[in-house]
């Protein structure tokens, strides 16, 4: 039986690392915090620096701003600057106290409801839903009016206790998602008490939601208090921004042109709101890198000079070379480099990858999570979203017309939007993982397939589109009667087949499948693989199949490319990879899968973890985990070289063989290791 100590180790290893939020590096947070700091200081020292008593009258009636009265005077001769300073403290006190109470209630209700579930969730959700449907502002006005002249503390409490439901709803949804994750399940299995799981596992992962909810509640509390004071409700004897606005409106300041009376409190309210909004946006940018300006997607016109120059240099080098590595190539990737721009610098996700896809072949790309497989697919189709950016290399597409004649070569990275529109679906299509998220839940299968065809073939008759839609569904093994079904009415395998049918709608020459069998059970995976193999024999398309399951690629791929830390480490035909892998990483991947026949054996897991892209090891990126690593591996990055064939000549497609590429300093030593076929037939020592 697994001990509690072992389970605790699993908890520590599966718990996501807490990222250090460098909030102070965000300009929005800095500016927003500076604004709030200024108003905070004014709220504290305001009564001491006010030149006059805010309620003191004088003969100077409705005087515009002057050295004696910086913001002018009221109809009774009161100093507006002194009133605004006095009102700053009360307005901020109400806003922050209301936010503190509101978020506390939201955290208690939302996290308790989401974590416990069952009857507790039903009861707490019922209370939350009741408050959600009640109009909050009218309820607040009624309560404060009933209570009469109450203190600012009571006003803040009323505002908070009627406005917590939205935050509780968000936290409940987030908690229900987090409680199902592996590190929470591991903590529960280790016997940790519920309070500790909530405090150390769930709450830290909801800090961004809590922070943004608190800031929003502060602004809402200030606005509501201002509105109540403007109506003459609450603590009418104390000065606030709302009371200043109330007396200006009662004295017809707007009609008399006394703008200095009502503009300052309104401007203070707007500036504080801007400060809170800037901090909120800064937090969002830290949590979601796609919102950062430094990582926005750049089109060809918007690329930086450096990126545009790097890609142009690659294109110029390509012009001096042969137009194609092989006359049978359909897609050529040369020196492709992709970075993810972050506040801490660029993360190299794909580093100088060279690949060629031949017509009619299945090219498999394998590697651990984070090796750059999906990023490569998105870059090839120009679907890379922020903060990803192609910073070098080239992608060439060699299309053919319907009569088989060659079309002009397309430079994908510099293609226009019109060229990309044709390339992305008519020439190259992508099957994404998680079909339930890719399909529109409110549209039928017929509507989604029909939209795809109509968008690219607007002149195609409706009857022809209907016939094509039915044909596509039958092509992937689904009966036409399911055309009227919605995604939720289909099984996981059927949804994935629909995604494949959608990708094949316009007969593309290249189909990229990004882990299409992820989250499917083994039986359904087998059906999807059979479907793909059948399509391969019936269609004249080339496939790029991306997966972390190397054993799966051995069944369907003609050639296999293995990636590690954004680099291509080995490329060869499937048989070569299976029987005699030449890179230690590829060998370890093969030995980490269990065998279904013969004696049981201990799996040879790969020690360590994939490198952090922020600090990729010098030399060979795999050397910290490699059993063959020596000093040269730690110092020099091995080049990707072509291995000689049995005759001692480099194996290329021109000589009739398949190119065998390996990036390893000890590639000759791997030949001395026992063949993988022999290892999988015996029990390894325990």
PDB file of C-alpha atoms in Angstrom, residues 425-428 503-510 541:
ATOM      1  CA  UNK A 425      -8.384  25.599 -45.475  1.00  0.00           C
ATOM      2  CA  UNK A 426      -8.262  24.846 -49.167  1.00  0.00           C
ATOM      3  CA  UNK A 427      -4.589  23.835 -49.121  1.00  0.00           C
ATOM      4  CA  UNK A 428      -3.812  23.127 -45.453  1.00  0.00           C
ATOM      5  CA  UNK A 503     -10.812  19.604 -42.166  1.00  0.00           C
ATOM      6  CA  UNK A 504     -11.355  17.522 -45.330  1.00  0.00           C
ATOM      7  CA  UNK A 505     -14.271  19.636 -46.577  1.00  0.00           C
ATOM      8  CA  UNK A 506     -12.258  21.397 -49.290  1.00  0.00           C
ATOM      9  CA  UNK A 507      -9.897  18.518 -50.180  1.00  0.00           C
ATOM     10  CA  UNK A 508      -6.734  20.077 -48.725  1.00  0.00           C
ATOM     11  CA  UNK A 509      -3.354  18.790 -49.797  1.00  0.00           C
ATOM     12  CA  UNK A 510      -2.025  18.908 -46.215  1.00  0.00           C
ATOM     13  CA  UNK A 541      -3.446  14.149 -48.997  1.00  0.00           C
TER      14      UNK A 541
END
